[in-house]
Structures are given as C-alpha cells and as structure tokens.
Tab-separated table of C-alpha atoms in Angstrom:
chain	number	residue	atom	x	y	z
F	1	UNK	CA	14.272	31.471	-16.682
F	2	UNK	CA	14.409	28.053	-14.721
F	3	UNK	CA	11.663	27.122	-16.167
F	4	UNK	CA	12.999	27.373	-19.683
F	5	UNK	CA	15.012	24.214	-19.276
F	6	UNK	CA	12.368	22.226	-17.289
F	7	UNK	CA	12.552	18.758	-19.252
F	8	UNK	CA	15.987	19.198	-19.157
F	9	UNK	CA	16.001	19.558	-15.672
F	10	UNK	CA	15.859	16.056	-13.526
F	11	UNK	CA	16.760	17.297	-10.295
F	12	UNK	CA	13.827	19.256	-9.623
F	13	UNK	CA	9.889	18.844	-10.100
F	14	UNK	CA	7.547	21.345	-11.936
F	15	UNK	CA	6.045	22.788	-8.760
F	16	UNK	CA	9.949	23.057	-7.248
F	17	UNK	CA	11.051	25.175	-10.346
F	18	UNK	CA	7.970	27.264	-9.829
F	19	UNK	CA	9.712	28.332	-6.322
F	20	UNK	CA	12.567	29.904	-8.523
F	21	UNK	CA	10.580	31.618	-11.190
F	22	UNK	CA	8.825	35.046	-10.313
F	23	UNK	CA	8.414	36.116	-13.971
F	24	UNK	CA	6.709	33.068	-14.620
F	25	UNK	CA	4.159	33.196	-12.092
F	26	UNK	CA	2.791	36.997	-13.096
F	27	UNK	CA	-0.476	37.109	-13.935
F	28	UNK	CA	-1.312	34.377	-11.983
F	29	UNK	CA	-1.616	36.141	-8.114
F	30	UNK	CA	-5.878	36.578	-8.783
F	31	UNK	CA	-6.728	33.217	-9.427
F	32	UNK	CA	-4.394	31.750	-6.575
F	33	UNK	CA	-6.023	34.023	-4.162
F	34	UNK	CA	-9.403	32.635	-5.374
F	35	UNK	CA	-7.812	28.616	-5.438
F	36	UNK	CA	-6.887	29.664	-1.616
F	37	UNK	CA	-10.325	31.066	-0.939
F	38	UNK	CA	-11.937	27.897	-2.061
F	39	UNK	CA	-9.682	25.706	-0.675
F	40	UNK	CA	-9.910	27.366	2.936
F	41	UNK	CA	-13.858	26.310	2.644
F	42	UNK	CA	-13.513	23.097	1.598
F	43	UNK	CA	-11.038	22.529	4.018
F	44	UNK	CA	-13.545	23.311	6.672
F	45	UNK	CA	-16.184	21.637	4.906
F	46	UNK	CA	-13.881	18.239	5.098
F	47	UNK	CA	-13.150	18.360	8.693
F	48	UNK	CA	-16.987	18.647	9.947
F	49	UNK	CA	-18.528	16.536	6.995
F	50	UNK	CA	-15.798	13.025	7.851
F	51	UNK	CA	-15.724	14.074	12.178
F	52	UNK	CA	-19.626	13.149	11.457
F	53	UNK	CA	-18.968	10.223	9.290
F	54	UNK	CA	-16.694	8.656	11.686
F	55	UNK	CA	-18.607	9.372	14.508
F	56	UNK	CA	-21.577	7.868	12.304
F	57	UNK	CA	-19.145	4.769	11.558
F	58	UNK	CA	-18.454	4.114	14.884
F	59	UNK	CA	-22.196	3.978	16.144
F	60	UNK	CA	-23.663	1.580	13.246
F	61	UNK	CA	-23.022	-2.136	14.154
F	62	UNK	CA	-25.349	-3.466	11.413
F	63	UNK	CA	-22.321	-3.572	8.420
F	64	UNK	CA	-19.726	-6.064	8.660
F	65	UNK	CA	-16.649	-5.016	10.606
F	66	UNK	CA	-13.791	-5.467	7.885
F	67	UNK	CA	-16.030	-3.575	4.917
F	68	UNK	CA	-16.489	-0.318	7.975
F	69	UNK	CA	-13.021	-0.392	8.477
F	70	UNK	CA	-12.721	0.193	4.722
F	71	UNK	CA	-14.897	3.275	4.892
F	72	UNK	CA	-13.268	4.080	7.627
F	73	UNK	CA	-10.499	4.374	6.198
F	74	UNK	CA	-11.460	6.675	3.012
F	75	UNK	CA	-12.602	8.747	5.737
F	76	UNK	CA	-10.081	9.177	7.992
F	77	UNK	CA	-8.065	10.044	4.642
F	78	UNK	CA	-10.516	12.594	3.391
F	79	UNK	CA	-10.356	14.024	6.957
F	80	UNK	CA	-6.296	14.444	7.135
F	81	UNK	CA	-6.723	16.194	3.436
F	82	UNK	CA	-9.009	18.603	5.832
F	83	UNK	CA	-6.780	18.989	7.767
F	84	UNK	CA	-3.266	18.509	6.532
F	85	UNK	CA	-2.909	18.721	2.957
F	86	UNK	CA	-5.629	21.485	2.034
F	87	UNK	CA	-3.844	23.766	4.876
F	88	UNK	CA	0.065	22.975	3.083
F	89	UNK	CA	-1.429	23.890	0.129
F	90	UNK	CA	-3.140	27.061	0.739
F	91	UNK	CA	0.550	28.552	2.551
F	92	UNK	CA	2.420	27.373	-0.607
F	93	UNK	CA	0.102	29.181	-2.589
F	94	UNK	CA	0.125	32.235	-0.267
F	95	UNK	CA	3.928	31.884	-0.325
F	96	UNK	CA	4.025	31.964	-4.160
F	97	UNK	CA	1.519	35.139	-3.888
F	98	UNK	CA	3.873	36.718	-1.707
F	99	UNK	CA	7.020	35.624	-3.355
F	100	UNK	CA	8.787	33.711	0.024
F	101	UNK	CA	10.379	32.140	-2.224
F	102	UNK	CA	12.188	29.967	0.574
F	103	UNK	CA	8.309	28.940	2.481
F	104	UNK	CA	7.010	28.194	-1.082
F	105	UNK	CA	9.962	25.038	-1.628
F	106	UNK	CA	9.404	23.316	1.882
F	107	UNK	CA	5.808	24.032	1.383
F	108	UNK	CA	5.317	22.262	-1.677
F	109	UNK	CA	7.864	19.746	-0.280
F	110	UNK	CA	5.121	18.737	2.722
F	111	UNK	CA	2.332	19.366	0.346
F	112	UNK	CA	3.647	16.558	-2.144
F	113	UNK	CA	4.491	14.141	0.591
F	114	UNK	CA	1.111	14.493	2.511
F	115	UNK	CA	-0.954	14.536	-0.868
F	116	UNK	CA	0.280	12.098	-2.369
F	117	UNK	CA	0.832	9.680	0.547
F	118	UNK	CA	-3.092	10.524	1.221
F	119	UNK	CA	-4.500	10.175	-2.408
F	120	UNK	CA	-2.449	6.718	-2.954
F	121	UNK	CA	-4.356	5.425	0.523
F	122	UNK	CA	-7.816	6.730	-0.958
F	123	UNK	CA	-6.948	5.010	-4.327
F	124	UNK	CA	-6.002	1.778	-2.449
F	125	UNK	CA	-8.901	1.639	-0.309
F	126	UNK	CA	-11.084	2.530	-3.410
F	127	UNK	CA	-9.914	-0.857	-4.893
F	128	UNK	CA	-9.766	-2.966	-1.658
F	129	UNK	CA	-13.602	-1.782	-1.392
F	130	UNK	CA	-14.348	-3.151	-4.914
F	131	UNK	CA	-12.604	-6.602	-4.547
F	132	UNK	CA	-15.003	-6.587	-0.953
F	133	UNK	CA	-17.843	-6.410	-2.438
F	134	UNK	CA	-16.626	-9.326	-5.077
F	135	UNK	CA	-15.346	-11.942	-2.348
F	136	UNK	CA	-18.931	-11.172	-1.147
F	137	UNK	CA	-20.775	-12.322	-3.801
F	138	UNK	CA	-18.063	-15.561	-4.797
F	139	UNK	CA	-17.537	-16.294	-0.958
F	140	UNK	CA	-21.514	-16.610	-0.018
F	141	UNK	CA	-21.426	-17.939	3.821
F	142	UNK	CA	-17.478	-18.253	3.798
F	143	UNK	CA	-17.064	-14.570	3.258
F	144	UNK	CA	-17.433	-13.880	6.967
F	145	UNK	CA	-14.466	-16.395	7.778
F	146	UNK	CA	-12.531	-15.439	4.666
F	147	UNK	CA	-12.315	-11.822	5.430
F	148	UNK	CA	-11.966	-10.464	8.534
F	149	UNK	CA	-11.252	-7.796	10.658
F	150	UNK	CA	-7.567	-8.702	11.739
F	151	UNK	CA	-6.487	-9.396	7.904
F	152	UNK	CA	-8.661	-6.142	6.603
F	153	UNK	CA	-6.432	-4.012	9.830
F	154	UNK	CA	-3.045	-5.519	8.486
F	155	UNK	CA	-4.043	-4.697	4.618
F	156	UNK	CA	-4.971	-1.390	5.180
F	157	UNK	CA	-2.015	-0.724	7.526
F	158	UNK	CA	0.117	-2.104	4.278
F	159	UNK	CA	-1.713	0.919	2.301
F	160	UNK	CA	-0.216	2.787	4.272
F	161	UNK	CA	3.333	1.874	4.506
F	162	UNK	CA	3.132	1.224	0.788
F	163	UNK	CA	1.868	4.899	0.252
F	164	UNK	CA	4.899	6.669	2.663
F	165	UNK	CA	7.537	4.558	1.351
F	166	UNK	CA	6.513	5.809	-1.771
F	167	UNK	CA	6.210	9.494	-1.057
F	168	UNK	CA	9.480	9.535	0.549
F	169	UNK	CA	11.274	8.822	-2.702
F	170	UNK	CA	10.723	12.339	-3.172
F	171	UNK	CA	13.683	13.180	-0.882
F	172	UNK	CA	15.561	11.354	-3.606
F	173	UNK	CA	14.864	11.514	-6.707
F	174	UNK	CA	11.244	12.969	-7.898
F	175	UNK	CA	11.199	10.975	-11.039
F	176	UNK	CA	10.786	8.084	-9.169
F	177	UNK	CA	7.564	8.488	-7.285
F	178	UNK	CA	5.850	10.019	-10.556
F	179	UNK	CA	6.303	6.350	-11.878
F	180	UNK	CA	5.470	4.975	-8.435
F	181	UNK	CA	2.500	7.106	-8.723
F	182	UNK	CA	1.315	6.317	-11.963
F	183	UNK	CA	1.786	2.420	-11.476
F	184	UNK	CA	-0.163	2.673	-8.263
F	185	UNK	CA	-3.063	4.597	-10.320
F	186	UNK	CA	-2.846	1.950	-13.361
F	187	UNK	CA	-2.764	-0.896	-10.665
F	188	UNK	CA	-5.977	0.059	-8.690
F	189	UNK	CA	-7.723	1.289	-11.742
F	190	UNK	CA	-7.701	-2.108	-13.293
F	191	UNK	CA	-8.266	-3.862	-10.212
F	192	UNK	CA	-11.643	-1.816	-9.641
F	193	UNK	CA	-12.967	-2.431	-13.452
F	194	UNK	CA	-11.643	-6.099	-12.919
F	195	UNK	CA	-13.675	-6.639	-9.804
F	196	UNK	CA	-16.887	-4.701	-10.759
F	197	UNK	CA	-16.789	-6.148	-14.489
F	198	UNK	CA	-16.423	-10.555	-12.912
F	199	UNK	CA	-19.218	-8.996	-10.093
F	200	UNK	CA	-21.470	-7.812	-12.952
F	201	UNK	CA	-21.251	-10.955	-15.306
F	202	UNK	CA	-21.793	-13.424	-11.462
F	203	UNK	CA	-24.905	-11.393	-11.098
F	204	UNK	CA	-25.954	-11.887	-14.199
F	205	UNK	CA	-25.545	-14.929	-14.275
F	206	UNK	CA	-26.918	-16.049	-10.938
F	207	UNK	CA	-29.695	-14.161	-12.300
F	208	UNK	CA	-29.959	-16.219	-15.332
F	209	UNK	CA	-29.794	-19.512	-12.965
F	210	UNK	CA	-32.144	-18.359	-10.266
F	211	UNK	CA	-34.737	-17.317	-13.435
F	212	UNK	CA	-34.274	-20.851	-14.697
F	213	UNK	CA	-35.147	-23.114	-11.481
F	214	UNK	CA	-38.346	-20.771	-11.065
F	215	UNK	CA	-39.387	-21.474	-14.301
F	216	UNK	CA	-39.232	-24.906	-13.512
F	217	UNK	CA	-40.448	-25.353	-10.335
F	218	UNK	CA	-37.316	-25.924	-8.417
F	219	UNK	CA	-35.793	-24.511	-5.003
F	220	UNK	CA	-32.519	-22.189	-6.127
F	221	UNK	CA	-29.349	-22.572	-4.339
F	222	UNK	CA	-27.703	-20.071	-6.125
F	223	UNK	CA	-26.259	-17.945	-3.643
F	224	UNK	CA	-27.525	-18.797	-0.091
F	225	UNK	CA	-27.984	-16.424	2.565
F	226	UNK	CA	-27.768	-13.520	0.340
F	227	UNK	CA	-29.983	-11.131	-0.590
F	228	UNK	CA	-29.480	-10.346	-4.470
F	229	UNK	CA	-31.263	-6.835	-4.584
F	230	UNK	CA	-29.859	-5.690	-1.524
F	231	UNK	CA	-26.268	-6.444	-2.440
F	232	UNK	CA	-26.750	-4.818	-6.139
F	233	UNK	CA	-28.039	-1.331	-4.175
F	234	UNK	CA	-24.552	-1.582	-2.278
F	235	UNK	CA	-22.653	-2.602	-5.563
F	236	UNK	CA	-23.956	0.184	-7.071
F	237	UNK	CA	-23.701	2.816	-4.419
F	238	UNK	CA	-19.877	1.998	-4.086
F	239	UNK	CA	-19.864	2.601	-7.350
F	240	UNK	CA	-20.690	6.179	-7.690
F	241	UNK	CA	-17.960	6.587	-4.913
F	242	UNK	CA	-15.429	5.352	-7.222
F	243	UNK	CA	-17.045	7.077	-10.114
F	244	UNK	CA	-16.622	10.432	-8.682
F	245	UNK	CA	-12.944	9.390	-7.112
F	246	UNK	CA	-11.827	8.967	-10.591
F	247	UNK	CA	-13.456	11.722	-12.102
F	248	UNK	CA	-12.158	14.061	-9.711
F	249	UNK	CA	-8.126	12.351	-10.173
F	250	UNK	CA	-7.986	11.909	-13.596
F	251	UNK	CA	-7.677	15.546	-14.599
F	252	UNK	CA	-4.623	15.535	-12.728
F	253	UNK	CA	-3.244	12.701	-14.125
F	254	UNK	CA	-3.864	14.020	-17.227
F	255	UNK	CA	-2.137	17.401	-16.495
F	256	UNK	CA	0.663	15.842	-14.992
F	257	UNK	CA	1.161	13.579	-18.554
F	258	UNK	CA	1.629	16.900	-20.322
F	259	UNK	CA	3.862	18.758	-18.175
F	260	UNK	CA	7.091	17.252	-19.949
F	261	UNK	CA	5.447	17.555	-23.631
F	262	UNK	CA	7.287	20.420	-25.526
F	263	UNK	CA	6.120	22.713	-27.240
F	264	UNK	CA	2.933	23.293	-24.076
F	265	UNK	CA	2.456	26.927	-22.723
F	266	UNK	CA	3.931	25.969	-19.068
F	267	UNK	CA	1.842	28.782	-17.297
F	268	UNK	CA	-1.139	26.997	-18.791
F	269	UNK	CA	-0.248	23.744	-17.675
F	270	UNK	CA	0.584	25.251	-14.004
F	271	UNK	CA	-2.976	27.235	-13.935
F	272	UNK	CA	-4.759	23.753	-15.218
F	273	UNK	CA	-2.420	22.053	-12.614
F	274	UNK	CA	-3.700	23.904	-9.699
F	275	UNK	CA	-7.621	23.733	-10.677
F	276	UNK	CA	-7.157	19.903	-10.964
F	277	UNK	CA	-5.625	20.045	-7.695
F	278	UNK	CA	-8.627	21.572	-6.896
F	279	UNK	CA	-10.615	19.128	-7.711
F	280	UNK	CA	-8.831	16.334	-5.729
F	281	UNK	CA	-9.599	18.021	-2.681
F	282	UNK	CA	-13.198	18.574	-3.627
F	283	UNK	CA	-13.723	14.547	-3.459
F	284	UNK	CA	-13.089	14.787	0.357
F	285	UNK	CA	-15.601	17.219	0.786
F	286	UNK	CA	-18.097	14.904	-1.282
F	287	UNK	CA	-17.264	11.349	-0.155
F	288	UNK	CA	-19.565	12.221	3.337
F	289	UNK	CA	-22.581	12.746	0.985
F	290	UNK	CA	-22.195	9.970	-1.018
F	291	UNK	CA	-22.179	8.391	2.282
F	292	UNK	CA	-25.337	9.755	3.344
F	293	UNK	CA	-26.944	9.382	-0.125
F	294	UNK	CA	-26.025	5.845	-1.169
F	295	UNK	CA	-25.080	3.982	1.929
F	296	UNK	CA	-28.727	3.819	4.316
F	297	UNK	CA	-26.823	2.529	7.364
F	298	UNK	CA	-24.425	5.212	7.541
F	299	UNK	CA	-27.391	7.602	6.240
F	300	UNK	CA	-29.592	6.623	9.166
F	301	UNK	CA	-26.733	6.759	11.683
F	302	UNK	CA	-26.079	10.248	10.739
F	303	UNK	CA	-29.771	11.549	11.195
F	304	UNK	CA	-29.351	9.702	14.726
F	305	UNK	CA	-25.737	11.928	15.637
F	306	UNK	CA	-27.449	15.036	14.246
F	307	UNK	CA	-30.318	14.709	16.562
F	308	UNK	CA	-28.680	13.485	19.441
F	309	UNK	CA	-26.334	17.027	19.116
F	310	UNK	CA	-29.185	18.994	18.238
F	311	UNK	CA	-30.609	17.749	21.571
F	312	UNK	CA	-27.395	18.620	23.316
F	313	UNK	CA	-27.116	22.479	22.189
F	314	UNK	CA	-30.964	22.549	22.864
C-alpha cells in the first residue's frame, strides 16, 4: 500500500497518496458523505451570511476606512471559501467516495492551493487587525495620518501575493509550503498575542495615569480624543474573532504535526484530518455573526440591509 511508505515518501503529500490507496480509504465512505453534507450547508451558509456583510460594509461610513478594508477583507476571504474552496472540497471527497481516482488528485491539487492561499490571507488579516487596533491606541490623533487607506490597500494586496506565492510551491515541492505554512501561522500568532498583550498593559496603564490626575484634581492628557471604554468594547470584540479563528485552525495544525509521527493509525489521522478541515470552514460561516454580535456599526448596518430587502420582496 502507498501509504505504507508515507514518511518515506517526499514526492507526494498525505492527501495525494490518499488518491492511490482504495484499501485504505474503506470504511470511511459514511462519514465523507456526512463531511460533504455539512459542508454543502455551510457552503451556502458562507455565501449569503459575507454577500450581507459586505453589502453591510459598504453602507457604514462611521468606521475608519483602512480598519473596513480590513474586515473587508476577512470577508471577502470567508466568502471565496463559500464559494471556492468548500465546493473543491466536497468533489474531492465525492471523488474519493466514488473512487475517480484521477478527479480526486487535481481535486485536492485546487483544494490545497485555494485553501491554503485563503486561510494564510484570513490569518494575515487576523494579525494586521490586531496591530490596528494597537497603532490606535499609541498613535492617538496621528493614527488617522499614520494609517491610511492607500498603505492598508497595498498591505493587504501584499497578503495576498505573499499567500499565492506560497501556495504555488506546491507545484514543486510540497514540503516546502508545509514550512511556509507553519512559519506564516507561528509569525501571525505571535504578532496577535504581541499586539493585544503591549495594548492591554497601555490600557492599563493609561488607566492607572488617568486614575491618578483625578485623584488629584488635575485635567488628564492621557490619550486625547479617544474614548477609553469605547475602544476596549472594540479591543475586545476583535478579540473573540481571533479567539474563534484560532480555535477553529489549531486542530488542524495539530493534525497535520502528527501525520509524519510513526507508529499513528494513518486512517485515524485522515478521519481527524477531514473533521478539522471541517472546522476551518465553519469559521467562515461564523465570522458574519461575530460581526453582527460584537461590532454595533456593522450590527446596525445589517438590520438596515435586512429591512430595506424585506421592503423590496414586500
């Protein structure tokens, strides 16, 4: 079996020597028909759910231009894993179901250069949100000149280069964007904890200093122009969409640290494989109500779209 000499193998990833192995995929048909199921609804459920978040995005003026773009962004991301990656991955499924054998390598070929170029723009973004929200708080009333829309446009169009540049190594050698993949991950990981951990301690501390000149009776300068509680509820709120973001990747990063462990039941790595896949996809179909729950401008501009096509059909 192919699959036998996997870590031997360097040619080929885990999902390519799948392609090749019929008697290692038995057993397996029920719960990919059920993965394909689920997938088909959550595809559907991440087309509608970012369409309205754009649309949303588009009519609220009240947040700053570069940090929308940012959203934006994460959107229009969770919205091509709608509509692109969910779909790839449902036909190489099928094709492993029906053992087409020849469908199943090109479509986990598309699938791993679509997913991953996707999820490495999401992480990105993720982190480019988190140092926003820092330069917001250490900028004060330079922030607005500091960051703006034309240098947000030309970082986020780096994402994106960075994140196809990458994917294409596949073509290659696979090895190679596993590492690019994992470096990306460590990268933005410890740039998020960075920013949020030096945002926590400023608050604090401006805190501390504000406290201070009440108690004695003097005017605080602290941080002009900005309003403290208002910027911890959007602190916080971008939070919990990084929260769930990671908790929804890590299981696949963790799956994809065992595959080349020996002495691992490989049909139990692929079946944990494919429900952490799972799960990836499921943050695109949750980012829109985390949206709608933590962010009120985007909340209330969604209530306003909803009416305005209930209106329409009425």
């Amino acid at each position: 079996m192919a699959l036998k000499n996997f870590i031997e193998d360097d040619n080929k990833t885990f999902e390519e020597l799948v392609c090749l192995s019929a008697e290692f995929l038995r057993g397996v048909d029920g719960e990919l028909i059920f993965l394909s199921a689920l997938i088909i609804f959550l595809s559907i459920s991440a087309f509608l759910r970012n369409t309205l978040i754009l649309v949303a995005l588009h009519k609220e003026t009240s947040l700053h231009r570069p940090s929308k773009l940012l959203y934006r962004n994460i959107a229009i991301t969770d919205l091509c894993v709608g509509i692109i990656a969910e779909p790839l991955y449902v036909t190489y499924w099928t094709s492993v179901v029906k053992e087409r054998w020849g469908i199943c390598y090109h479509a986990n070929l598309a699938v791993g250069i679509s997913g991953y170029t996707l999820c490495s723009v999401s992480l990105l973004t993720s982190a480019a949100i988190s140092v926003d929200r820092l330069l917001t708080l250490l900028l004060g009333l330079r922030y607005r000149q500091v960051v703006t829309l034309r240098r947000t446009c030309i970082i986020t169009f780096g994402f994106w280069i960075l994140s196809i540049v990458g994917s294409s190594t596949t073509f290659w050698n696979p090895h190679i964007l596993f590492c690019h993949q994992y470096i990306i991950t460590a990268l933005c990981l410890v740039t998020t904890v960075f920013a949020y951990t030096k945002t926590s301690y400023t608050l604090r501390h401006n805190q501390i200093h504000v406290q201070n000149h009440v108690a004695q009776g003097q005017p605080s300068q602290a941080i002009p122009a900005l309003n403290i509680a208002r910027y911890r509820k959007a602190v916080y709120s971008t939070m919990w969409l990084q929260g769930t973001l990671v908790v929804c990747y890590l299981p696949l990063s963790i799956v994809g640290a065992l595959i080349p462990q020996r002495g691992i039941s490989l049909i139990s790595v692929y079946r944990a494989r494919q429900f952490a896949v799972t799960l990836v996809f499921l943050n695109s179909s949750l980012n829109p109500l985390l949206y709608c729950w933590k962010i009120r401008e985007v909340r209330e501009a969604v209530k306003e779209t909803l009416r305005q096509m209930f209106r329409c059909w009425s």
